[in-house]
Amino acid sequence: MNTKSNFGKKGWLVIIYVLFLYMFSATPPDTLNVTVEQFGTVRFGMGEAWQKLLVFSAIGGFVGIPVALILGQIVAKCKVKWPTVGILVIYAIIWFLNGQANSIAMYAAMVVLITAVSDALNLVSTQQIMNNWFPKKKGLALGWSTMGMCFSSAIMVAVFQVLIKRFDLSAPFKLMTGICLVLALITIIFFKNYPEEAGAFPDNEPITEEEKQANLKLIHEYKSEFTFGKLLKTKELWALTVLFGFLFIGLIGVTSQMIPRLAVVGLKTEQAIMWLTISSIIGIFASFAWGWIDQKIGTKKAVEIFSVCWTAMMVVALIGMATVNLPITLISIVMYSCLLGGLGNLMPSFTIQIFGRYDFPQANKLMVPLVVGIRSFALLIVPAMLTAAGNQQKGYMMVFVVFAILSLIATIIAFCLKDTLIGKQ
């Protein structure tokens, strides 16, 4: 397969734009590492009980199910541009209000909303845009754009920490408000739903004017045969949902507790943030590597390799916690960062592989809410294990036992699931 990143000027602008969508929609779970403890101990005076605030992020994930479902329905009917503008404006308002939260009730409401909206943006808007613009080179294009998730870990955690220390807890939330409004403005002025509407070609592969017009006609007139009823009876949809839902449980659980976990093995907050930044920078390059692997050997094989590596990472993390071993724990952190972008890449890529460019929107608008619901259990599992264990070291051990088992199940599904196209390409 063609592994050259020759996307053309307009294609590259879309990839960079989606990179920023991935980056800033991944910021809420990443920055839980520094914000939730600050809210709990400084604003609310909860002391060591601050971890109970994580439950609200889990609730936000479950609220994200209908939010993602509604956004998916709107995108299917109105295309992706204007729903994305709307969700970015709402996202900006919630970021501002979250920073102003002066009670647990207000904090809970804002965290629930910000988690739900960020999930919808991260899994609906981004994936639909990439499907529209890069139906054949999806793996490679996603390899570049999902670098944004690693940029979030590498940059935003440190930025939040610096702004909180230098100014106050609300400062980074005001910054995010401005960023979201700028992204909304860029979407309004520059973004087109399809390359054909922008005078470009899908995957930057030249086609005749007649073919372009035929594509546009099909795009606007095509009606998928995959109704919700049919999708709910489709084994491929359920296999994809459980596969990526279980993998995403690990992602959310690990991301939200990275710095507290490193504290268990002896690192101070500043040192933990430094290691998170270093590993995430490594992960930026790994994100492209997963896109290249996807494009080179095919999505199914890439998912199989990824799932094995993800399970191995969970086992290494478990060993690091069981032995309270800093080097082993740091190895697991680097492994995680190298896999982070790959997960964001492979879920839409595998879905497009099976359902095709034209039926992907219909499948995705049902699959995403289901995955959001499954992955939200991560923020119930973590506090439950920490509370049951009585101390952080044993609690994180139990967390990684659960995550390793779920990853193993996902790996088995990855090897069993066929990648036969059942939709329209």
Coordinates of C-alpha atoms in Angstrom, one line a residue, residues 26 35 48 53 55 79 81-82 167 171 186 190 194 201 223 226 259 263 265 286 288 295 320 323 346 356 370 403 412:
A26 CA -8.0 15.0 25.1
T35 CA -6.8 19.8 38.5
E48 CA -7.1 13.0 51.0
L53 CA -14.2 13.7 42.7
V55 CA -16.6 9.8 40.1
K79 CA -22.7 17.1 7.8
K81 CA -18.9 21.4 9.9
W82 CA -21.7 23.3 11.8
F167 CA -1.8 32.7 38.7
A171 CA -6.3 30.5 34.7
I186 CA -11.3 28.6 12.1
F190 CA -11.9 27.7 6.5
Y194 CA -15.6 17.2 1.9
F201 CA -9.6 15.2 -4.0
K223 CA -28.9 6.6 2.3
F226 CA -27.6 0.1 8.1
I259 CA 1.0 11.6 38.2
A263 CA 4.1 9.6 43.3
V265 CA 7.0 5.0 43.3
A286 CA 5.1 6.6 17.7
F288 CA 2.9 8.4 13.1
Q295 CA -1.2 1.7 6.0
G320 CA 6.0 -1.9 38.5
T323 CA 7.4 -4.2 43.3
L346 CA -7.0 2.4 14.9
G356 CA -16.6 1.8 4.2
L370 CA -21.4 2.6 23.2
F403 CA -7.0 -3.5 33.0
I412 CA -8.7 -12.2 21.6

